[in-house]
CSV table of C-alpha atoms in Angstrom, one decimal:
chain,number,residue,atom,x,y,z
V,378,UNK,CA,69.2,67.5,100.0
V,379,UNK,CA,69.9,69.0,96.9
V,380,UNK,CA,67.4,71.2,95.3
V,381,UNK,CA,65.6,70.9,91.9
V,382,UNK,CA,66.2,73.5,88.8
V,383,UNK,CA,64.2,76.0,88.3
V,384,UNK,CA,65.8,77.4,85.3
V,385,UNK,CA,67.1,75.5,82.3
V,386,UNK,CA,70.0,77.2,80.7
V,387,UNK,CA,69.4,75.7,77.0
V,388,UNK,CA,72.5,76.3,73.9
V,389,UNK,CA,72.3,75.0,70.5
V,390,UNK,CA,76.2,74.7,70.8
V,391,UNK,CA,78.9,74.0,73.4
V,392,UNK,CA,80.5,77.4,72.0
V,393,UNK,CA,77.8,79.5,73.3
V,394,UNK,CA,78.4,78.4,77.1
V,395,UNK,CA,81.4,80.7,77.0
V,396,UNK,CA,78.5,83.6,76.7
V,397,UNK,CA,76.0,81.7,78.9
V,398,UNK,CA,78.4,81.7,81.7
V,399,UNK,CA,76.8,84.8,82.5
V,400,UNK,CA,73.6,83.7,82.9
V,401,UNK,CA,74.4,80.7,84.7
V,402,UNK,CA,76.8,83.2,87.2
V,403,UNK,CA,74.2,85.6,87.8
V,404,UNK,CA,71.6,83.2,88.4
V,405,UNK,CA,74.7,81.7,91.1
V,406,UNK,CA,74.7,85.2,92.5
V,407,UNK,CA,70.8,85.5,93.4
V,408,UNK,CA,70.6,81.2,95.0
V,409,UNK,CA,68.7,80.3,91.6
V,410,UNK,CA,69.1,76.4,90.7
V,411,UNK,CA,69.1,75.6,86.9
V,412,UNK,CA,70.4,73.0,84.9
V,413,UNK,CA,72.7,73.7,81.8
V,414,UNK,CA,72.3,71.6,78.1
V,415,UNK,CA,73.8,71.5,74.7
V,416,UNK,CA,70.8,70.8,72.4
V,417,UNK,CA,70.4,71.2,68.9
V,418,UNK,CA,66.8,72.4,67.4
V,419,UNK,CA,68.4,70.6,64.1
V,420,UNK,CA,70.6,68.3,65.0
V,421,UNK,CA,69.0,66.7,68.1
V,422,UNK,CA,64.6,67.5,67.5
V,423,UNK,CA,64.0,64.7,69.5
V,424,UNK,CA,65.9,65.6,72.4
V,425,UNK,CA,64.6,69.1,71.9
V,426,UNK,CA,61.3,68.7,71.8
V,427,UNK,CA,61.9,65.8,74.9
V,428,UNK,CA,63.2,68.3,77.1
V,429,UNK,CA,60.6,70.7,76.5
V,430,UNK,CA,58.2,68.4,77.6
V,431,UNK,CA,59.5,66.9,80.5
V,432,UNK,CA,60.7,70.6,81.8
V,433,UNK,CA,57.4,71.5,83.7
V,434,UNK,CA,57.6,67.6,85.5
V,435,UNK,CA,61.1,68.0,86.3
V,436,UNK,CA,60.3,71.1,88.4
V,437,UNK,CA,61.6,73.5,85.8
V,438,UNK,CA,60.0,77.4,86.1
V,439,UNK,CA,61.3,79.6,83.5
V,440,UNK,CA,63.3,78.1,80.1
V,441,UNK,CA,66.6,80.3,78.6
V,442,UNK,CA,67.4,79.6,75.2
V,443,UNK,CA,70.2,80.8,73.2
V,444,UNK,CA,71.1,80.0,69.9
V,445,UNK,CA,72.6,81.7,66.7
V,446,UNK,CA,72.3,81.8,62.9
V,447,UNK,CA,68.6,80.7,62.4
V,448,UNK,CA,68.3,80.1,66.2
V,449,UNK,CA,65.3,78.1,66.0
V,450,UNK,CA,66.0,76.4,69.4
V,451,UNK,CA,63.5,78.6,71.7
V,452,UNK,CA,60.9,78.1,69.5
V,453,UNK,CA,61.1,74.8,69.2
V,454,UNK,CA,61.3,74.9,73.2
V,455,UNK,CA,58.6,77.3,72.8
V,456,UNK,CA,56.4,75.3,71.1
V,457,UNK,CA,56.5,72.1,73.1
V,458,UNK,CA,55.9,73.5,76.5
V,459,UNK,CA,53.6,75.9,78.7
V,460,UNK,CA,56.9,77.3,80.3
V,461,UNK,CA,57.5,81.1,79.6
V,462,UNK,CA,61.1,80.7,77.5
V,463,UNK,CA,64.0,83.8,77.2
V,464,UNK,CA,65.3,83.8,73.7
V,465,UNK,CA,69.3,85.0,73.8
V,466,UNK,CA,70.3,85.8,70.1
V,467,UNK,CA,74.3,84.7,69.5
V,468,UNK,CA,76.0,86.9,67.8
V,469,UNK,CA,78.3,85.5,64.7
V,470,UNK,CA,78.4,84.8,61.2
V,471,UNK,CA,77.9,86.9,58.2
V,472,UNK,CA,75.1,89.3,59.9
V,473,UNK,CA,76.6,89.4,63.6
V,474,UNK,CA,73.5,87.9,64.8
V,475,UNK,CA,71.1,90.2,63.9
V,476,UNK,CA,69.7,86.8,61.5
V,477,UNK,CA,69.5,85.1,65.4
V,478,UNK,CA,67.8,88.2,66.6
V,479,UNK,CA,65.0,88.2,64.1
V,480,UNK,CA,64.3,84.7,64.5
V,481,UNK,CA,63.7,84.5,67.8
V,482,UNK,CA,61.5,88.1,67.9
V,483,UNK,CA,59.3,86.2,65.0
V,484,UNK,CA,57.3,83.7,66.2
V,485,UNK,CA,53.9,83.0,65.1
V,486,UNK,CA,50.7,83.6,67.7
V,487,UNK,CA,50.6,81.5,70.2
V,488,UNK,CA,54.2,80.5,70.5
V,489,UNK,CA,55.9,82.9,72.4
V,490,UNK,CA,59.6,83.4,73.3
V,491,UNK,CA,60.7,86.5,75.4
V,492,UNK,CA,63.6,88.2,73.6
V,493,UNK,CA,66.9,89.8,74.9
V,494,UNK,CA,69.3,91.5,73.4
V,495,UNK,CA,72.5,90.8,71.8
V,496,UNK,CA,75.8,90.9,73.0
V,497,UNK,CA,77.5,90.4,76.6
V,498,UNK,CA,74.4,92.0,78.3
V,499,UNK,CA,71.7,89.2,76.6
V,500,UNK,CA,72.5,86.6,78.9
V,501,UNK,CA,72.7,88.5,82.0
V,502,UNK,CA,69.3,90.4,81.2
V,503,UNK,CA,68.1,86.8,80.1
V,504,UNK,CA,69.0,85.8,83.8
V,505,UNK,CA,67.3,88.8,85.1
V,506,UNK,CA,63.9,88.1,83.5
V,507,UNK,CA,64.0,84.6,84.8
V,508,UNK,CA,64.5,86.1,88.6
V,509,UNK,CA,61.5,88.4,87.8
V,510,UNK,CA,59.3,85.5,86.5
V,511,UNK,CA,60.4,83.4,89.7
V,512,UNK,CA,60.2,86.4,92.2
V,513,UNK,CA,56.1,86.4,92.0
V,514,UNK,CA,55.8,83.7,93.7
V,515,UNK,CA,59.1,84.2,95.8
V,516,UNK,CA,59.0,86.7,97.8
V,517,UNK,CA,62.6,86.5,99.3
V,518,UNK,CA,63.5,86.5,96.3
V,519,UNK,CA,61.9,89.3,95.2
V,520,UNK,CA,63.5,91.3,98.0
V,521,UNK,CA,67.0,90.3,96.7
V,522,UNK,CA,65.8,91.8,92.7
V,523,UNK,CA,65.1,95.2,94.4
V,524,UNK,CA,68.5,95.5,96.6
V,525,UNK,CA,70.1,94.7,93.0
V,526,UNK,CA,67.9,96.7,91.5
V,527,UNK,CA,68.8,99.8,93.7
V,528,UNK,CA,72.7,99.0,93.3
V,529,UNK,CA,71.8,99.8,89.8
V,530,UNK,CA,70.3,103.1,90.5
V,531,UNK,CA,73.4,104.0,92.6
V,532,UNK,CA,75.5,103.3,90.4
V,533,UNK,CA,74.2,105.3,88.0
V,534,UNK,CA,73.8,108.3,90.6
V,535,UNK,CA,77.5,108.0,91.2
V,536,UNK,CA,78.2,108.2,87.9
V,537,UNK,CA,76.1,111.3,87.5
V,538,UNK,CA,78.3,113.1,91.0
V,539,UNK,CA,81.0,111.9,89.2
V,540,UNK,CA,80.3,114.1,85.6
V,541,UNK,CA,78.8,116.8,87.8
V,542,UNK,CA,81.6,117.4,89.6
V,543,UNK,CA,84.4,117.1,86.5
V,544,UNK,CA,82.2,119.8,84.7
V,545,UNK,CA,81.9,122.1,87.8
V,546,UNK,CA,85.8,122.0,87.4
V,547,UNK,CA,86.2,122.9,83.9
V,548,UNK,CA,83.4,125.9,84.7
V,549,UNK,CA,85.8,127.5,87.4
């Protein structure tokens, strides 16, 4: 029996999957189901604001978003559902993204939509949250977010032997 999404991987554009690949592979990595969609806050409102709807019903748990230039996709998401939604600012055009970024941090009370950053590490860290937010309730899951969590920690302490021991080196 095949399982039902938890996470909906949303784009405004079939040229952001490239980036959302990410996502989609890290959410791969932890047993996550999710569904992936092209949909346009501009081009397609109806479908938008459809999806939205429908998410919770269709057994959806967490909503990722990412869209550039005026990026008003995760709001629009936002706005239509009761789901918690990751906005993922695309980088491009004249300001880099930094126009994405700022519309998805704005949104007026009420209307939430988590933010992550820009660049290669906004889709995985948009994956991440979405574990978090399923973990509560999931408690093997939960146990799979702190083993990744602590490979993160050892990496990092490696890293730190690894500087340690080059300037020990250059001090003898």
């Amino acid at each position: 029996m095949r399982r039902k999404p938890e996470v909906g991987i949303v784009m405004g554009s079939d040229s952001d999957w490239p980036m959302l690949k990410d996502s989609a592979t890290f959410l791969d990595t932890f047993g996550v189901c999710y569904e992936v969609k092209v949909i346009s806050a501009h081009r397609t409102p109806a479908l938008a604001s459809n999806y939205a709807r429908t998410a919770l019903g269709r057994g959806l748990k967490v909503i990722i978003a990412a869209a550039g230039g005026a990026a008003h996709l995760g709001g629009v998401l936002a706005a239509h559902t009761t789901l918690p939604v990751i906005g993922v600012p695309v980088k491009g055009g004249a300001l880099n993204g930094i126009d994405a970024l700022l519309a998805i941090v704005q949104m007026p009370a009420g209307i939430p939509v988590a933010t992550v950053t820009l660049g290669s590490a906004g889709p995985v860290n948009a994956a991440v949250l979405a574990i978090q937010m399923l973990a509560i309730a999931q408690p093997g899951l939960m146990k799979k977010l702190a083993k990744y969590k602590k490979t993160l920690e050892d990496k990092v302490a490696s890293g730190n032997s690894k500087v340690q021991a080059d300037l020990n080196k250059k001090r003898s």
